[in-house]
PDB file of C-alpha atoms in Angstrom:
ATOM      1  CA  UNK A  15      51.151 -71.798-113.658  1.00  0.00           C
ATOM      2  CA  UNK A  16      53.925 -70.141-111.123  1.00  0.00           C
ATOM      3  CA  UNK A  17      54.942 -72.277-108.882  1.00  0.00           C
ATOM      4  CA  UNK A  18      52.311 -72.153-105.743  1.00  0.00           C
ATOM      5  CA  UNK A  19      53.360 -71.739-101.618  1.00  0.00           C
ATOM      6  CA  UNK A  20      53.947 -75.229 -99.955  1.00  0.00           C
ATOM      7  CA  UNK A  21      52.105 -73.170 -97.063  1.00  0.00           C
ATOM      8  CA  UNK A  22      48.509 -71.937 -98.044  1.00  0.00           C
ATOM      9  CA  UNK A  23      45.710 -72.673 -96.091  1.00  0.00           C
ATOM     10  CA  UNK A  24      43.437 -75.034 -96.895  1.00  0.00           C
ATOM     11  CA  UNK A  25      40.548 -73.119 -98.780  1.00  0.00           C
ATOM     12  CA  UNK A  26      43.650 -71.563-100.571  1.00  0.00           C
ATOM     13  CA  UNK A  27      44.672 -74.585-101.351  1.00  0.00           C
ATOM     14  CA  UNK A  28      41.485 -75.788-103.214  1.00  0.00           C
ATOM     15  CA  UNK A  29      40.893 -72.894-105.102  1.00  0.00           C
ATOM     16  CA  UNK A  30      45.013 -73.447-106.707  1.00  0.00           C
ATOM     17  CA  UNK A  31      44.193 -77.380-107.505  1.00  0.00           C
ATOM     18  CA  UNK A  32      40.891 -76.614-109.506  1.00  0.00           C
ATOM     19  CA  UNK A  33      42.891 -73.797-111.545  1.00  0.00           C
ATOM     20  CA  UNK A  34      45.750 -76.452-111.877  1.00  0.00           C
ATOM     21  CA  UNK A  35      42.927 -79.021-113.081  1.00  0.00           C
ATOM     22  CA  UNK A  36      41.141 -76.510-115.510  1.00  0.00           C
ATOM     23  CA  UNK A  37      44.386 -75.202-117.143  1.00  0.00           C
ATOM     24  CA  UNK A  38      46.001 -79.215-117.508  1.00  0.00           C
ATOM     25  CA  UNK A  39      42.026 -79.802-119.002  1.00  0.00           C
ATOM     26  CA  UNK A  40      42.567 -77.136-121.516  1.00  0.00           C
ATOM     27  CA  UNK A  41      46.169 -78.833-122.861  1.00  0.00           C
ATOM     28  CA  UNK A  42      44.878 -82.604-122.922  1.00  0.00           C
ATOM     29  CA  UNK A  43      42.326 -85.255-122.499  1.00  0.00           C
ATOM     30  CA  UNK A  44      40.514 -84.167-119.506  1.00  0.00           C
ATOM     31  CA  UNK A  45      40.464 -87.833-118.364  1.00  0.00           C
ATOM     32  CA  UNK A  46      43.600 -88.456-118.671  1.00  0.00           C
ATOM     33  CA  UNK A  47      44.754 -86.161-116.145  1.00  0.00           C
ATOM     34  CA  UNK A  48      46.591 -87.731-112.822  1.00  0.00           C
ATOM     35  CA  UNK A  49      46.973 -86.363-109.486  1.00  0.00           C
ATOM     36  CA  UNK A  50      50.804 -86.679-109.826  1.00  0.00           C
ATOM     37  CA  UNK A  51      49.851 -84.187-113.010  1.00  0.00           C
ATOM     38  CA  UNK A  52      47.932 -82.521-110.954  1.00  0.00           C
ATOM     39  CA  UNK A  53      50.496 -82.515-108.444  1.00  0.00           C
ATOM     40  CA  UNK A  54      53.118 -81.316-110.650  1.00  0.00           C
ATOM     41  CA  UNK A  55      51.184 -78.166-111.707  1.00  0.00           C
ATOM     42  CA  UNK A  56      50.905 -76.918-108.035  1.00  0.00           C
ATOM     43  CA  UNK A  57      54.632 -77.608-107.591  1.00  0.00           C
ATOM     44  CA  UNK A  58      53.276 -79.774-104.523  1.00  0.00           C
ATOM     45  CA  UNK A  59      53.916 -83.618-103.826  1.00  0.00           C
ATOM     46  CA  UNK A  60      50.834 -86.098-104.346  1.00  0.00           C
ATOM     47  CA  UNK A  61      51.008 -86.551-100.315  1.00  0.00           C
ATOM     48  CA  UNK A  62      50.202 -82.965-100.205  1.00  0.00           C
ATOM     49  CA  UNK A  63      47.320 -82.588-102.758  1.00  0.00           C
ATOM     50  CA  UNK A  64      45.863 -85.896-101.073  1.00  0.00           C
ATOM     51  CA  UNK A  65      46.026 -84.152 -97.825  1.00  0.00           C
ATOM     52  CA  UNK A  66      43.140 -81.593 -98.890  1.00  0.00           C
ATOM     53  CA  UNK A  67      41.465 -84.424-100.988  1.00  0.00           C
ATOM     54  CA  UNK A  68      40.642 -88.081-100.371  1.00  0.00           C
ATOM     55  CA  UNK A  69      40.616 -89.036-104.219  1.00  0.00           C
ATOM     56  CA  UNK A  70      40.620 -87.932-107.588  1.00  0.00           C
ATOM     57  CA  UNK A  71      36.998 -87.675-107.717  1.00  0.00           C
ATOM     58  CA  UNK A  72      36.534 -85.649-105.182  1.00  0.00           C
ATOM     59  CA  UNK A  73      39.150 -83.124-106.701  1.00  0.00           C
ATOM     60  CA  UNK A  74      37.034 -83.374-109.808  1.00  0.00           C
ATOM     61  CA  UNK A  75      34.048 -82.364-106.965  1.00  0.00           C
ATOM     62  CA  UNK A  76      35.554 -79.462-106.254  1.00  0.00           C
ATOM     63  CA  UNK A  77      36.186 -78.302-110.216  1.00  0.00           C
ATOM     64  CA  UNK A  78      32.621 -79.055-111.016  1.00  0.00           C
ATOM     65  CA  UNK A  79      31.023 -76.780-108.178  1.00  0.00           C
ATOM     66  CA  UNK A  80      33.530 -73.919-108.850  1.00  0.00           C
ATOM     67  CA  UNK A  81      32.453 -73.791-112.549  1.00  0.00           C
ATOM     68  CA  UNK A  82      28.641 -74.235-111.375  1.00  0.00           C
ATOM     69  CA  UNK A  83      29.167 -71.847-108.838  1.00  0.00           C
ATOM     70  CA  UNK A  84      31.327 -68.969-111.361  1.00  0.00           C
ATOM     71  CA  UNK A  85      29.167 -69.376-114.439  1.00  0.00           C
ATOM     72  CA  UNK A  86      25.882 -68.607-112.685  1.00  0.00           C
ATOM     73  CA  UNK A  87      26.955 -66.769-111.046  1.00  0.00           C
ATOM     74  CA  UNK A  88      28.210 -64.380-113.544  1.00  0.00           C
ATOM     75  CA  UNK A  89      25.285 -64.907-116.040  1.00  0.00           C
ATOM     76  CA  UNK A  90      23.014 -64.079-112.890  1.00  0.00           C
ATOM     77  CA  UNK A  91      25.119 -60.646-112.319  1.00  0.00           C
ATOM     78  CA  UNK A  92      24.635 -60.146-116.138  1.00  0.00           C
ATOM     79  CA  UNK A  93      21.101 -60.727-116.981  1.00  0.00           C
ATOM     80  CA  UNK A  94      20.036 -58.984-113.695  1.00  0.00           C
ATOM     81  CA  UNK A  95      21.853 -55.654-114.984  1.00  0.00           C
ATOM     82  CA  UNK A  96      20.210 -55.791-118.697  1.00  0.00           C
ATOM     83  CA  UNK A  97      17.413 -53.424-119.561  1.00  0.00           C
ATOM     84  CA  UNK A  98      14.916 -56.180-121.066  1.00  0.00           C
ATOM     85  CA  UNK A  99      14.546 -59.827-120.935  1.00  0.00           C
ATOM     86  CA  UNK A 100      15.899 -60.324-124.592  1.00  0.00           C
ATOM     87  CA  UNK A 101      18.515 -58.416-123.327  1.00  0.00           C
ATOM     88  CA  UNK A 102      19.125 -60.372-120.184  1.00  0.00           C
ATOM     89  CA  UNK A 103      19.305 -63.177-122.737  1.00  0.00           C
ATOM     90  CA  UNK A 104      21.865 -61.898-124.802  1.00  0.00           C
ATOM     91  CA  UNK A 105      24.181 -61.015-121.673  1.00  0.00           C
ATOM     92  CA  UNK A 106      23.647 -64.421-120.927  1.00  0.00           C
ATOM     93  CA  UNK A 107      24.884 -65.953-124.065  1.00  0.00           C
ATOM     94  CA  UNK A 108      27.593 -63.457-124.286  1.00  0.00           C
ATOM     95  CA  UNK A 109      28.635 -63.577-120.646  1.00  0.00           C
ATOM     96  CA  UNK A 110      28.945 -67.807-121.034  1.00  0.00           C
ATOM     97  CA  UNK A 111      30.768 -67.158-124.026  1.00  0.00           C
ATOM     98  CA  UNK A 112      33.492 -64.763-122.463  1.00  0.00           C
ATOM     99  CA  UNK A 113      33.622 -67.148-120.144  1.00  0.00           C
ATOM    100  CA  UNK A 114      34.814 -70.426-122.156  1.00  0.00           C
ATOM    101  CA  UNK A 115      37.143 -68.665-123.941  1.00  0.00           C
ATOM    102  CA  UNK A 116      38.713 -67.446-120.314  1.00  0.00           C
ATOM    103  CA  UNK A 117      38.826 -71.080-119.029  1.00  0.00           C
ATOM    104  CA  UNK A 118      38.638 -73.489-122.261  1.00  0.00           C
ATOM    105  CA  UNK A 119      39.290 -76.502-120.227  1.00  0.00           C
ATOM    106  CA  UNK A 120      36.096 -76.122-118.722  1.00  0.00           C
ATOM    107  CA  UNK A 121      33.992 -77.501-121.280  1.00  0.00           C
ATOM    108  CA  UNK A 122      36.540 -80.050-122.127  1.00  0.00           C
ATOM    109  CA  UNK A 123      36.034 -81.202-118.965  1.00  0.00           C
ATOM    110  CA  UNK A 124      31.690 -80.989-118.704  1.00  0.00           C
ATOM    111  CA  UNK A 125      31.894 -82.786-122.144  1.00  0.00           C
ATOM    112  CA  UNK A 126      33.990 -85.597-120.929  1.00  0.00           C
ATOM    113  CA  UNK A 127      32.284 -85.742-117.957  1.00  0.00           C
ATOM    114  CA  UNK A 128      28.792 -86.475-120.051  1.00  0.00           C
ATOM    115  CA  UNK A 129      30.374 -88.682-122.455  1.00  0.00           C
ATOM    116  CA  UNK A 130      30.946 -91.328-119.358  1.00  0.00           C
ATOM    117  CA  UNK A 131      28.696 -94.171-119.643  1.00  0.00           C
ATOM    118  CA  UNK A 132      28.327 -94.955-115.571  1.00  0.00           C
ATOM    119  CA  UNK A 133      27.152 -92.608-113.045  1.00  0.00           C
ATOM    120  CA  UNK A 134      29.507 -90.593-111.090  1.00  0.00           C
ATOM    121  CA  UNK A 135      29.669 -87.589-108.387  1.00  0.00           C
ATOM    122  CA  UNK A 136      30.875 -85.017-111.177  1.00  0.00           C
ATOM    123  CA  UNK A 137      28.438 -86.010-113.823  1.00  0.00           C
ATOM    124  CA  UNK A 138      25.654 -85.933-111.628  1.00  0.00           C
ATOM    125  CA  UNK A 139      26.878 -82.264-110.843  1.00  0.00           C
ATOM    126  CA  UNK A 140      27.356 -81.482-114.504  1.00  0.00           C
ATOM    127  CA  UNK A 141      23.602 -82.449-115.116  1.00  0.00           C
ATOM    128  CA  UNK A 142      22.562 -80.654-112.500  1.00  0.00           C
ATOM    129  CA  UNK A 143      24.517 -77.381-113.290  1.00  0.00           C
ATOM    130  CA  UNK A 144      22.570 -77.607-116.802  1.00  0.00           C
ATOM    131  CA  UNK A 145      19.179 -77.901-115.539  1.00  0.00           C
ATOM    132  CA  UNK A 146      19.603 -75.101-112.929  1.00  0.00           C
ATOM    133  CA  UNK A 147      20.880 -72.677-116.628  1.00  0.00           C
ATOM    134  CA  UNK A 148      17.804 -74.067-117.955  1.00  0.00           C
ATOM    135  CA  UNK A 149      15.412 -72.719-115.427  1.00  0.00           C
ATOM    136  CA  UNK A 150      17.287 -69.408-115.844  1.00  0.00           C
ATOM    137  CA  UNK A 151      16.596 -69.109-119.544  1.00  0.00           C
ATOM    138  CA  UNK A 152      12.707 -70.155-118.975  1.00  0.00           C
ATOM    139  CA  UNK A 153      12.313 -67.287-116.398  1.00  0.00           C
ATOM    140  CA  UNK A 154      13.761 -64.964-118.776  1.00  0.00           C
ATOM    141  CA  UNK A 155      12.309 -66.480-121.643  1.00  0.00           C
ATOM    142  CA  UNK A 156       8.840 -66.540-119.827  1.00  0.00           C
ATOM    143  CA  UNK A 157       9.497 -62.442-118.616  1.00  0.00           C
ATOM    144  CA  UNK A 158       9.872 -61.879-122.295  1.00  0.00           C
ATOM    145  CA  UNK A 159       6.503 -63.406-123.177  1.00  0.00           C
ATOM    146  CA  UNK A 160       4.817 -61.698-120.332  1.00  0.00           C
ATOM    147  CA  UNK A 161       6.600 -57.777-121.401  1.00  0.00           C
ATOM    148  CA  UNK A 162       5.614 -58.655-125.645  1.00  0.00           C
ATOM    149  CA  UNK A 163       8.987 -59.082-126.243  1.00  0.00           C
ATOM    150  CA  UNK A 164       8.985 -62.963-127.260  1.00  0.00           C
ATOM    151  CA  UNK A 165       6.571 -64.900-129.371  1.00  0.00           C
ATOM    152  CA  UNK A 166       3.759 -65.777-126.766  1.00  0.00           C
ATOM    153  CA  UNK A 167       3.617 -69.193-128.339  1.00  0.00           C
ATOM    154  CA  UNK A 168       6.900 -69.789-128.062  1.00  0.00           C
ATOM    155  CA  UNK A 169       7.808 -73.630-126.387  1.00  0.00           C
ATOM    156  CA  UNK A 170      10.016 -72.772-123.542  1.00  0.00           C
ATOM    157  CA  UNK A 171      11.561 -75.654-123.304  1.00  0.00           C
ATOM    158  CA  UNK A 172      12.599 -75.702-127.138  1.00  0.00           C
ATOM    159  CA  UNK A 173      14.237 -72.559-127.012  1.00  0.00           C
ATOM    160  CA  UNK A 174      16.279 -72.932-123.661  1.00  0.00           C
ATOM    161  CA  UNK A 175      17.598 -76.423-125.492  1.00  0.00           C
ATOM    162  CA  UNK A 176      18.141 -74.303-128.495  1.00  0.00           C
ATOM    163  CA  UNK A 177      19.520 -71.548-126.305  1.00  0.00           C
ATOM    164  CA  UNK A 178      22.317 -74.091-124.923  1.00  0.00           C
ATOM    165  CA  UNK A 179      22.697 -76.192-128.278  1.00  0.00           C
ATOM    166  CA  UNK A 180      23.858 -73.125-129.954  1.00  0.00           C
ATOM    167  CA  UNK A 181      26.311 -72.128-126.960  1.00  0.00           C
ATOM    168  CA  UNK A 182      27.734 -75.760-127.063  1.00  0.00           C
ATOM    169  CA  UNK A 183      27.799 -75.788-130.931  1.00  0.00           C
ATOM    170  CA  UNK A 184      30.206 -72.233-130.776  1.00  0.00           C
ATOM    171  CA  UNK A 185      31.894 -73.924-128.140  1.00  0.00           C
ATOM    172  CA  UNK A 186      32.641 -76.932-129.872  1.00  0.00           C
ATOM    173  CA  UNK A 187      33.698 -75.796-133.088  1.00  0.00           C
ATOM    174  CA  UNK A 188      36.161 -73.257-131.484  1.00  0.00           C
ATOM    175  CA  UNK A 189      37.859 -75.791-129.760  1.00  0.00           C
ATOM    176  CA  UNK A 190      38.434 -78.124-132.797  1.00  0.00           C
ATOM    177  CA  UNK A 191      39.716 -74.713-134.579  1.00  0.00           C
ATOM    178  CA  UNK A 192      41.655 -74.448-131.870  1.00  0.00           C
ATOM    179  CA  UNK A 193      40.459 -70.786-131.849  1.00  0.00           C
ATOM    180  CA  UNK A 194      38.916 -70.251-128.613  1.00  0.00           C
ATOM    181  CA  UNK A 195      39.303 -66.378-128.162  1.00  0.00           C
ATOM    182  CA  UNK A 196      37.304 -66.304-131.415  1.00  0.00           C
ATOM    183  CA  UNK A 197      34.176 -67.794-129.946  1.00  0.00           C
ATOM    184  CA  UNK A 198      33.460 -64.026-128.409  1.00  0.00           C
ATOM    185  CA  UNK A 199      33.705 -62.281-131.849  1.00  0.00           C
ATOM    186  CA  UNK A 200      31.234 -64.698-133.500  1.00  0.00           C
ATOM    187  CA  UNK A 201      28.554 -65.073-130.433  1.00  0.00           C
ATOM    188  CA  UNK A 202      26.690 -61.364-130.959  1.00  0.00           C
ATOM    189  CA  UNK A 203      25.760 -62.679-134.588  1.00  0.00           C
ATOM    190  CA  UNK A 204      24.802 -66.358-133.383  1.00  0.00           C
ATOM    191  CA  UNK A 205      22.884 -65.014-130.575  1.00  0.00           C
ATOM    192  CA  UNK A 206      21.229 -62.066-133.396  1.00  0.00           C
ATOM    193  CA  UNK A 207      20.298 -65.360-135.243  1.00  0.00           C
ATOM    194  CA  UNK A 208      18.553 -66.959-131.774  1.00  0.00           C
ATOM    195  CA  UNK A 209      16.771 -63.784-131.456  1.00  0.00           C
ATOM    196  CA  UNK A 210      15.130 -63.644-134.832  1.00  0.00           C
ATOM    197  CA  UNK A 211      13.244 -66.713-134.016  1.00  0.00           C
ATOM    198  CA  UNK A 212      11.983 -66.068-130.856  1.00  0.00           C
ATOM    199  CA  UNK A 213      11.491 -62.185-130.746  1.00  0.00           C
ATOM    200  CA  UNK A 214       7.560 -60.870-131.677  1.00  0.00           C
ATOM    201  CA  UNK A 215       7.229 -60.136-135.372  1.00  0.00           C
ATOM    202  CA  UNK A 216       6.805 -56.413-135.920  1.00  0.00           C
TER     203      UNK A 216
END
């Protein structure tokens, strides 16, 4: 990261820690990050980070509802511009992917975040952020059943688990690769696979 003003304003501010947070998340143990870390990244002093937040926690706050806040949004813009509702799934899937692979610390994080026994602020908002994708897919997977495009008897709530079990499952395995940018190559043929089992037989 290039070393940030001492003078932004405060929303400014914000936006530079949770891209300091997200790119430290992508280099090491999410949960091991420290505000002086964090500190260090914005080329600011831990006085000045702790100006704009109280605690750690509420930095981590801040990361979880800009990643809720960018990722559906962008699926949204996606799915709303795709011809059918198998292919607003796809630009979904696709879209997420892209996504990832542009900020890999992000799942590092929502993983580590889940993986905490005890309740916190940030998992809470993790969960949430997951059922709210959820109830995306079941619209479009729902639209789909409605236009003949999906199996009728389809279980919604199968395949929007199966939907985001296959996302996580790229996601995962690219990151223990350590091939991230090679999660968008291989998502067309996972999704291809997906849509095989859910599409109407011809």
């Amino acid at each position: 990261m290039q070393p940030k003003s001492r003078h932004l304003p405060a929303d400014k501010r914000r936006d530079v820690t949770v891209e300091a947070v997200i790119e430290l998340a992508a280099e090491q143990n999410p949960s091991k990050i420290t505000t002086a870390a964090i500190a260090k990244q914005m080329n600011v002093t831990q006085g000045a980070l702790f100006r704009h937040f109280p605690s750690k926690d509420a930095i981590w706050q801040a990361v979880m509802k800009w990643v809720a806040e960018q990722l559906l949004a962008r699926v949204d813009k996606a799915a709303e511009a795709a011809p059918s509702p198998l292919a607003a799934l796809e630009a979904i899937f696709v879209t997420h992917i892209k996504f990832v692979s542009a900020y890999p610390g992000v799942p590092r994080m929502l993983f580590g975040e889940l993986q905490h026994s005890g309740e916190s602020v940030p998992k809470k908002m993790v969960r949430t952020l997951l059922q709210k994708y959820a109830e995306r897919l079941a619209v479009w997977i729902e639209r789909g059943k409605a236009e003949g495009e999906i199996d009728p008897s389809l279980e919604t709530s199968a395949a929007c688990q199966l939907f985001i079990g296959a996302i996580q499952g790229l996601v995962m395995q690219s990151l223990i690769a350590g091939e991230p940018a090679a999660m968008c190559d291989k998502a067309p043929g996972i999704f291809a696979i997906y849509r095989r089992g859910i599409e109407v037989s011809l």
